[in-house]
Short mmCIF file of C-alpha atoms in Angstrom, two decimals:
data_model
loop_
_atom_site.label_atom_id
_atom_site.label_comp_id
_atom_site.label_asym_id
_atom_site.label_seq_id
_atom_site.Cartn_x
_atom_site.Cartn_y
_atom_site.Cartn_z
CA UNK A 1242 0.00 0.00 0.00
CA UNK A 1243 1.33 3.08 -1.18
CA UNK A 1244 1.67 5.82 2.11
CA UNK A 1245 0.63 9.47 1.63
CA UNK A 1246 2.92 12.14 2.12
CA UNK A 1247 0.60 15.56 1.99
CA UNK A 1248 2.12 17.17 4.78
CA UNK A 1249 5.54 16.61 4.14
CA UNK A 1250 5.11 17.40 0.55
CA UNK A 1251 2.94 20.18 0.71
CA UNK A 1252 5.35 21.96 2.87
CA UNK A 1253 8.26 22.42 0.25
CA UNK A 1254 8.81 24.96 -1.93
CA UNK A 1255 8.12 24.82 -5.80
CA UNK A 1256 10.49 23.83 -7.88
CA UNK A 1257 11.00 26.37 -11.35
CA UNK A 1258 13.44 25.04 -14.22
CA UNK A 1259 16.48 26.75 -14.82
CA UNK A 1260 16.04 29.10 -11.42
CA UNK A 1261 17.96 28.71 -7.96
CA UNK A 1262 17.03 25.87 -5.79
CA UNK A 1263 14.85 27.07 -3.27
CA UNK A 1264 16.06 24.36 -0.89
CA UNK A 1265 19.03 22.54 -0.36
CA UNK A 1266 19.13 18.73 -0.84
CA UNK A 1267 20.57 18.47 2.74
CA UNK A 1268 17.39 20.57 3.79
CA UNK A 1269 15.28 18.01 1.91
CA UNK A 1270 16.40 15.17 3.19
CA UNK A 1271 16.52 16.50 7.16
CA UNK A 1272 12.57 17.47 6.36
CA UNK A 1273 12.06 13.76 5.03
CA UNK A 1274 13.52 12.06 8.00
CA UNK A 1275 11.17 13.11 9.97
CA UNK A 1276 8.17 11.28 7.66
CA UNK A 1277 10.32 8.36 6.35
CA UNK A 1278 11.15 5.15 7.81
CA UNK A 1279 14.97 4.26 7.23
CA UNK A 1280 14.57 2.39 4.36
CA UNK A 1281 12.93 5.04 2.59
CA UNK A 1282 15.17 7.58 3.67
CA UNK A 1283 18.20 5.54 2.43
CA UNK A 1284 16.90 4.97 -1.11
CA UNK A 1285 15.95 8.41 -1.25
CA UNK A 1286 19.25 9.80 0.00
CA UNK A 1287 20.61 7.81 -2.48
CA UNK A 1288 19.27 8.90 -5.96
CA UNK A 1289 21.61 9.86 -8.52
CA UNK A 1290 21.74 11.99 -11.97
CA UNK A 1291 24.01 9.30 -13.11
CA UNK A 1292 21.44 7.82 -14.66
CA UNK A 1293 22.88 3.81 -14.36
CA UNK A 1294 21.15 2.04 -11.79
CA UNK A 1295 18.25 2.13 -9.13
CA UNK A 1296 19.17 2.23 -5.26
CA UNK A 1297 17.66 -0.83 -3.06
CA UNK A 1298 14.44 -0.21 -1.58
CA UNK A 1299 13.83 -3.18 1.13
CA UNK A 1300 10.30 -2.37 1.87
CA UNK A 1301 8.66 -5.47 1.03
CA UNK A 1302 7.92 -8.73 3.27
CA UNK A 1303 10.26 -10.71 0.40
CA UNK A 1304 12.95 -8.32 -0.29
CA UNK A 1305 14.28 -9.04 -4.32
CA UNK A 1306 18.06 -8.89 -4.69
CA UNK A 1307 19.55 -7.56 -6.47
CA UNK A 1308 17.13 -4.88 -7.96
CA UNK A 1309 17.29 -4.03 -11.24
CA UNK A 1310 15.82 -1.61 -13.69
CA UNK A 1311 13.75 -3.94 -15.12
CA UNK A 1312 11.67 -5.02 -11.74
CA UNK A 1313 7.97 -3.84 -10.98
CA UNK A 1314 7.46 -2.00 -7.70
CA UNK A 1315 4.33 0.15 -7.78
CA UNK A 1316 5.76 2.24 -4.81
CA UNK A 1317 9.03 3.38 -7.15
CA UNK A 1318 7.25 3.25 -10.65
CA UNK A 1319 8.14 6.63 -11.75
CA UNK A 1320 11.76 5.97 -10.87
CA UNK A 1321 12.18 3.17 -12.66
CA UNK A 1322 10.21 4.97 -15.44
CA UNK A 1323 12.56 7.81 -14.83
CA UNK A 1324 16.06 5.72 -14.82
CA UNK A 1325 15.12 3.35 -17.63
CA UNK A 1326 14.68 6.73 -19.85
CA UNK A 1327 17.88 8.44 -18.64
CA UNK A 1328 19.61 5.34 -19.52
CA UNK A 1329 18.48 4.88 -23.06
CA UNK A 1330 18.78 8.63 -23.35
CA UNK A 1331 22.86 8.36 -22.38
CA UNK A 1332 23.47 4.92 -24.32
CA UNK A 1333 22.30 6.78 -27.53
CA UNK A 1334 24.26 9.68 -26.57
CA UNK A 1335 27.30 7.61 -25.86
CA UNK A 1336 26.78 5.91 -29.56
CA UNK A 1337 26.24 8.77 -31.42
CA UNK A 1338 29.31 11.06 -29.96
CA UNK A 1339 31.47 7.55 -30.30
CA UNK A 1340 30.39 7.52 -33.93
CA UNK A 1341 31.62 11.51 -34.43
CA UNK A 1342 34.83 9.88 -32.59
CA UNK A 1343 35.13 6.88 -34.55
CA UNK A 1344 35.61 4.59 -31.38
CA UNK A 1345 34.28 1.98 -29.35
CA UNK A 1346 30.75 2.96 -27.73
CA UNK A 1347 31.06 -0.48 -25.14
CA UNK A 1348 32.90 0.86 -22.27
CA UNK A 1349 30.29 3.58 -22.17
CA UNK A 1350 27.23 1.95 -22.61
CA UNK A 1351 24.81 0.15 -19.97
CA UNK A 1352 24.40 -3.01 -21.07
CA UNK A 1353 20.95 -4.74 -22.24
CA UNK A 1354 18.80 -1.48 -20.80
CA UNK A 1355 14.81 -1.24 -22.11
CA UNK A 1356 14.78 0.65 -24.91
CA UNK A 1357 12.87 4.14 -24.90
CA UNK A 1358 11.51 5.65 -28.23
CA UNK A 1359 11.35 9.44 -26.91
CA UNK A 1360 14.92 9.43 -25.05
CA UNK A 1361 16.79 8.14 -28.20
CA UNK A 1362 14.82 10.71 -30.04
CA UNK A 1363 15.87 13.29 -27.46
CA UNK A 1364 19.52 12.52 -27.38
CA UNK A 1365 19.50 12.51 -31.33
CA UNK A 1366 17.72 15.87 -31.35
CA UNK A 1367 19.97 17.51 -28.84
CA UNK A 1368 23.25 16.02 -30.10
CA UNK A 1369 22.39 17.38 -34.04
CA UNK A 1370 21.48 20.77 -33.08
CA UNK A 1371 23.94 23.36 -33.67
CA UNK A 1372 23.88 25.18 -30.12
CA UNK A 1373 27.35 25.06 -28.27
CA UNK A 1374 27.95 22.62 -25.13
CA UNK A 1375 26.11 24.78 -22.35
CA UNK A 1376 23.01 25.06 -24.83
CA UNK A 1377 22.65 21.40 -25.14
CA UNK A 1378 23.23 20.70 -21.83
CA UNK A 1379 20.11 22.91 -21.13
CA UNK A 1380 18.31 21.35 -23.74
CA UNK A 1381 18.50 18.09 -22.23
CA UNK A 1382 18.21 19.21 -18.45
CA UNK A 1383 14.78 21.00 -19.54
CA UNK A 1384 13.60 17.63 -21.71
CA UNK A 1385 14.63 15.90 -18.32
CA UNK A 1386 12.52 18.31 -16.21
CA UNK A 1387 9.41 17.67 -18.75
CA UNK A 1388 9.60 14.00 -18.34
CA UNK A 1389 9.59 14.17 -14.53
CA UNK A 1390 7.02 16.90 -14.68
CA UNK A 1391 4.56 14.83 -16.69
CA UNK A 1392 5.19 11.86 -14.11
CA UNK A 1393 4.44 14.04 -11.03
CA UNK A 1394 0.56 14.60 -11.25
CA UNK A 1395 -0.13 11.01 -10.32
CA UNK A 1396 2.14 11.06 -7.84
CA UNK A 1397 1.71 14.60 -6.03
CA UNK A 1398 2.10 13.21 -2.31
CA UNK A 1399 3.29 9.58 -2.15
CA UNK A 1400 6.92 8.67 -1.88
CA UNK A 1401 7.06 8.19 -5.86
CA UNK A 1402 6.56 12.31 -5.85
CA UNK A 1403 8.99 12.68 -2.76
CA UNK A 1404 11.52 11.04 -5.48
CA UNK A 1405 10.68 13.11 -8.56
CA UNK A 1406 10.87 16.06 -6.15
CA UNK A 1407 15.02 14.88 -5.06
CA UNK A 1408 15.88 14.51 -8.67
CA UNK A 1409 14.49 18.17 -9.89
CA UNK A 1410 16.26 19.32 -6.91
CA UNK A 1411 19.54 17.62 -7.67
CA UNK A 1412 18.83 19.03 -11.48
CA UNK A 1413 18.52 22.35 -9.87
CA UNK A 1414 21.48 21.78 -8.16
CA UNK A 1415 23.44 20.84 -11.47
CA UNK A 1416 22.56 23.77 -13.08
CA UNK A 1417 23.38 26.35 -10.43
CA UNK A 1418 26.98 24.72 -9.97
CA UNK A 1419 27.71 25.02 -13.65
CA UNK A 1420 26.07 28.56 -13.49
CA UNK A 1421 29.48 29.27 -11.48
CA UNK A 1422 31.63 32.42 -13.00
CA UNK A 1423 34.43 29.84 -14.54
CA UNK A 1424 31.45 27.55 -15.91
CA UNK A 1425 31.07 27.92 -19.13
CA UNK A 1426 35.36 28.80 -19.44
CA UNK A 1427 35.43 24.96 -18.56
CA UNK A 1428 32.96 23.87 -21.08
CA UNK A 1429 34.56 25.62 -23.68
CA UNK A 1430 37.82 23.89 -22.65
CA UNK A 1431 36.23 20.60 -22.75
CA UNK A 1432 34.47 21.89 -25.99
CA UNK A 1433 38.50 22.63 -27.28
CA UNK A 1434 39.29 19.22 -26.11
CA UNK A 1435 36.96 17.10 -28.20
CA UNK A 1436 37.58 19.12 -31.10
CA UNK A 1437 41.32 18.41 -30.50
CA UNK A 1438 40.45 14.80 -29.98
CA UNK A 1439 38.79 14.69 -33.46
CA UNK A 1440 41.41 16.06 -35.12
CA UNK A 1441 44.06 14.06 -33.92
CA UNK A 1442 41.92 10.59 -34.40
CA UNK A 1443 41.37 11.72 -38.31
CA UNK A 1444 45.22 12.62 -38.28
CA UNK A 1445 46.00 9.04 -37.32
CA UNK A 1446 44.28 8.01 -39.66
CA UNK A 1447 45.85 9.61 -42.54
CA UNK A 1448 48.82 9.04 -41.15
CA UNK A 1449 48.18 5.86 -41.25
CA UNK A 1450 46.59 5.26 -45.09
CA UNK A 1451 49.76 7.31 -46.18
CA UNK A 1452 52.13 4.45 -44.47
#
């Protein structure tokens, strides 16, 4: 049985896309503790942007080990929803700038994930388009924050929504560090690099045709 949250939930601040984090995640998570059991808490505390795999959640009277992306739990639905997307979404990613590199997308990829029409066409659309590293890294923060937004109406104040509500806040939190004054020096530098990286693989290879 899922357990209802209102109180809790209706108590934090609204998160906007692409504006300051209202609260801290350590804020968050001391307001949750006070709601949560420890099991709860833990798998909360323990969501990621990395996008690779879903924390434990021992809730149940049979507890399933170990959990994987591809398990039912009605309780965690939208983050499995949520993790099997940003997964596909990074694989294609991972393919498509290994392609531009001309090398080996398997040390980058997750292996056998559930395959998600609207991420891959997300990651293609974001990867083509002609805006410069901090541009696309908006574009797919804000196609993140769409996809959790959609989620969160049927899940306003169980611990599903609690979850959605971490991961915008650790989005937020992304943002606002790379909104720092030496952010977008760095991605240019890392913009410089892969260029660099390019050039030096298709030198190689001329180098090489010519031997």
């Amino acid at each position: 049985m899922k357990h209802n949250y209102f109180a809790l939930k209706a108590s934090l601040p609204m998160l906007r896309f692409d504006e300051a984090p209202p609260i801290s995640s350590e804020r968050f998570l001391e307001l949750c503790s006070a709601f949560l059991d420890p099991e709860r808490m833990g798998f909360l505390a323990a969501l990621k942007l990395d996008g690779r795999e879903v924390p434990r959640l021992e809730t149940a009277p049979v507890k399933m080990s170990p959990p994987t992306i591809s398990e039912d739990n009605p309780e965690i639905e939208a983050v499995l929803c949520y993790t099997r997307w940003e997964i596909c979404l990074r694989n294609t990613l991972a393919q498509l700038r290994a392609g531009k590199l001309s090398v080996d997308p398997e040390p980058y990829l997750v292996k056998f994930p559930p395959y998600d029409s609207t991420a891959s066409a997300t990651a293609s659309e974001v990867f083509s388009s002609p805006g410069d590293p901090m541009e696309k890294e908006r574009m797919l923060n804000a196609a993140r924050w769409r996809l959790l937004e959609g989620m969160e109406w049927d899940h306003s104040f169980d611990f599903d929504g609690l979850c959605i509500y971490r991961i915008k806040l650790l989005i937020l939190e992304k943002i606002a560090a790379r909104k720092g004054s030496d952010a977008a020096g760095n991605l240019d530098k890392a913009a410089e690099a892969a260029e660099r990286s390019v050039q030096s693989t298709d030198n190689t290879t001329i180098s090489s045709k010519q031997e």
